[in-house]
XYZ file of N, CA and C in Angstrom:
261
model
N 105.844 123.512 135.663
C 106.662 122.941 134.591
C 106.398 121.446 134.427
N 106.615 120.985 133.240
C 106.491 119.559 132.941
C 107.904 119.013 132.770
N 108.191 117.936 133.478
C 109.474 117.242 133.342
C 109.193 115.745 133.248
N 110.197 114.995 132.874
C 110.035 113.550 132.773
C 111.339 112.871 133.172
N 111.358 111.556 133.080
C 112.597 110.810 133.305
C 112.683 109.664 132.314
N 113.893 109.168 132.168
C 114.115 107.979 131.354
C 114.171 106.800 132.322
N 113.289 105.819 132.150
C 113.212 104.714 133.104
C 114.500 103.896 133.147
N 114.987 103.636 134.360
C 116.208 102.833 134.491
C 115.896 101.348 134.419
N 116.952 100.561 134.354
C 116.783 99.113 134.442
C 116.451 98.749 135.882
N 115.848 97.594 136.061
C 115.590 97.047 137.388
C 116.336 95.721 137.495
N 116.373 95.165 138.673
C 117.073 93.894 138.879
C 116.089 92.736 139.020
N 114.901 92.885 138.475
C 113.877 91.850 138.571
C 113.596 91.265 137.193
N 113.341 89.988 137.158
C 112.997 89.346 135.893
C 111.622 89.757 135.377
N 110.858 90.461 136.193
C 109.510 90.857 135.799
C 109.469 92.176 135.043
N 110.586 92.834 134.882
C 110.602 94.130 134.217
C 111.123 94.025 132.797
N 110.746 94.990 131.982
C 111.032 94.959 130.551
C 112.512 95.055 130.206
N 113.367 95.459 131.144
C 114.782 95.544 130.791
C 115.349 94.173 130.454
N 114.649 93.144 130.837
C 115.090 91.789 130.505
C 114.637 91.407 129.095
N 113.922 92.295 128.445
C 113.459 92.033 127.084
C 114.124 93.031 126.142
N 113.875 92.837 124.879
C 114.438 93.743 123.878
C 113.716 95.086 123.871
N 112.635 95.223 124.638
C 111.831 96.442 124.582
C 112.306 97.594 125.437
N 113.184 97.360 126.417
C 113.544 98.434 127.341
C 114.407 99.513 126.686
N 115.454 99.136 126.007
C 116.331 100.126 125.366
C 115.565 100.974 124.344
N 114.729 100.376 123.488
C 113.949 101.210 122.570
C 112.979 102.138 123.300
N 112.426 101.695 124.417
C 111.530 102.562 125.197
C 112.304 103.749 125.764
N 113.524 103.495 126.237
C 114.357 104.594 126.732
C 114.644 105.592 125.617
N 115.022 105.094 124.468
C 115.327 105.988 123.342
C 114.089 106.753 122.893
N 112.934 106.107 122.906
C 111.689 106.785 122.537
C 111.381 107.913 123.519
N 111.620 107.669 124.810
C 111.384 108.713 125.812
C 112.327 109.889 125.592
N 113.588 109.604 125.340
C 114.552 110.679 125.075
C 114.151 111.484 123.839
N 113.760 110.791 122.777
C 113.388 111.467 121.539
C 112.141 112.326 121.724
N 111.142 111.800 122.406
C 109.918 112.553 122.642
C 110.191 113.784 123.504
N 110.964 113.596 124.559
C 111.295 114.722 125.440
C 112.071 115.791 124.676
N 112.998 115.376 123.824
C 113.763 116.341 123.030
C 112.855 117.077 122.045
N 111.983 116.327 121.399
C 111.087 116.944 120.410
C 110.157 117.956 121.059
N 109.682 117.650 122.270
C 108.752 118.535 122.974
C 109.460 119.515 123.909
N 110.783 119.459 123.940
C 111.588 120.320 124.799
C 111.199 120.183 126.271
N 111.078 118.931 126.714
C 110.729 118.629 128.100
C 112.012 118.245 128.842
N 112.359 118.967 129.897
C 113.547 118.618 130.674
C 113.427 117.195 131.226
N 114.550 116.488 131.215
C 114.530 115.063 131.528
C 115.600 114.691 132.546
N 115.225 113.840 133.482
C 116.175 113.262 134.429
C 116.553 111.875 133.909
N 117.837 111.651 133.740
C 118.336 110.325 133.375
C 118.510 109.545 134.671
N 117.658 108.567 134.915
C 117.687 107.847 136.179
C 118.781 106.778 136.269
N 119.159 106.178 135.164
C 120.144 105.086 135.218
C 121.445 105.497 135.900
N 122.031 106.657 135.577
C 123.265 107.034 136.269
C 123.064 107.270 137.769
N 121.855 107.582 138.171
C 121.575 107.856 139.578
C 121.331 106.561 140.348
N 120.530 105.679 139.779
C 120.114 104.483 140.524
C 120.941 103.240 140.218
N 121.639 103.234 139.098
C 122.331 102.026 138.656
C 123.371 101.496 139.615
N 124.166 102.381 140.216
C 125.236 101.898 141.096
C 124.680 101.212 142.335
N 123.580 101.706 142.872
C 122.985 101.060 144.050
C 122.296 99.751 143.653
N 121.636 99.750 142.505
C 120.995 98.520 142.028
C 122.046 97.441 141.815
N 123.119 97.797 141.107
C 124.140 96.810 140.763
C 124.900 96.309 141.990
N 124.944 97.121 143.034
C 125.607 96.714 144.278
C 124.665 95.961 145.205
N 123.397 95.797 144.802
C 122.425 95.085 145.623
C 121.982 95.864 146.848
N 122.024 97.204 146.761
C 121.698 98.038 147.920
C 120.235 98.470 147.976
N 119.440 98.065 147.014
C 118.019 98.402 147.029
C 117.225 97.227 147.577
N 115.912 97.286 147.457
C 115.046 96.235 147.959
C 115.409 94.908 147.307
N 115.415 93.821 148.061
C 115.780 92.511 147.497
C 114.867 92.040 146.362
N 113.658 92.632 146.235
C 112.778 92.205 145.144
C 113.289 92.655 143.782
N 114.292 93.545 143.769
C 114.868 94.000 142.521
C 114.065 95.053 141.801
N 112.940 95.463 142.385
C 112.069 96.433 141.720
C 111.987 97.770 142.444
N 112.245 97.774 143.730
C 112.030 98.992 144.518
C 113.347 99.528 145.054
N 113.454 100.852 145.031
C 114.669 101.511 145.506
C 114.670 101.611 147.018
N 115.864 101.725 147.572
C 116.017 102.013 148.984
C 115.880 103.506 149.236
N 115.915 103.887 150.512
C 115.735 105.303 150.877
C 116.799 106.193 150.261
N 118.047 105.728 150.267
C 119.131 106.551 149.721
C 118.933 106.817 148.236
N 118.478 105.800 147.521
C 118.233 105.979 146.091
C 117.107 106.974 145.863
N 116.027 106.865 146.651
C 114.946 107.834 146.536
C 115.457 109.251 146.795
N 116.319 109.407 147.780
C 116.863 110.726 148.096
C 117.686 111.270 146.931
N 118.482 110.423 146.297
C 119.282 110.865 145.149
C 118.402 111.259 143.973
N 117.351 110.494 143.727
C 116.421 110.829 142.641
C 115.714 112.143 142.958
N 115.278 112.315 144.202
C 114.636 113.564 144.601
C 115.554 114.753 144.403
N 116.820 114.592 144.737
C 117.792 115.680 144.552
C 117.934 116.017 143.072
N 117.983 115.001 142.220
C 118.105 115.243 140.778
C 116.893 116.008 140.250
N 115.710 115.625 140.707
C 114.502 116.352 140.294
C 114.514 117.781 140.824
N 114.935 117.968 142.069
C 114.994 119.314 142.646
C 115.942 120.197 141.850
N 117.089 119.649 141.462
C 118.055 120.418 140.678
C 117.512 120.754 139.294
N 116.744 119.841 138.722
C 116.145 120.093 137.410
C 115.033 121.134 137.507
N 114.217 121.033 138.554
C 113.061 121.910 138.691
C 113.383 123.307 139.223
N 114.407 123.429 140.053
C 114.691 124.714 140.705
C 114.759 125.886 139.726
N 115.521 125.809 138.665
C 115.561 126.958 137.754
C 114.250 127.187 137.013
N 113.468 126.120 136.847
C 112.192 126.263 136.147
C 111.138 126.932 137.019
N 111.356 126.915 138.328
C 110.389 127.481 139.269
C 110.752 128.881 139.717
N 111.857 129.410 139.209
C 112.282 130.759 139.590
C 111.274 131.783 139.064
N 110.958 132.742 139.903
C 110.069 133.844 139.490
C 110.812 134.748 138.528
N 110.125 135.262 137.529
C 110.802 136.193 136.614
C 111.198 137.455 137.376
N 112.360 137.984 137.044
C 112.863 139.187 137.730
C 112.158 140.438 137.263
């Protein structure tokens, strides 16, 4: 199966969320995924609380282990039904 995600904001000045381009890029990803019927993981609700609490890497760009685990769980939940063998 093909799946995708909507890129979350980062806490670094080097990323596009600090520009006007990030929100339109997120919307473009959502629109493309919807048009192509590609299941999508929304990362912002998963990673945002740890980013905003300063619980990820101090560089503001990389997630901590717990965040990676939460993202992995979200992908597993999205992929599990897509990987089921037909009955």
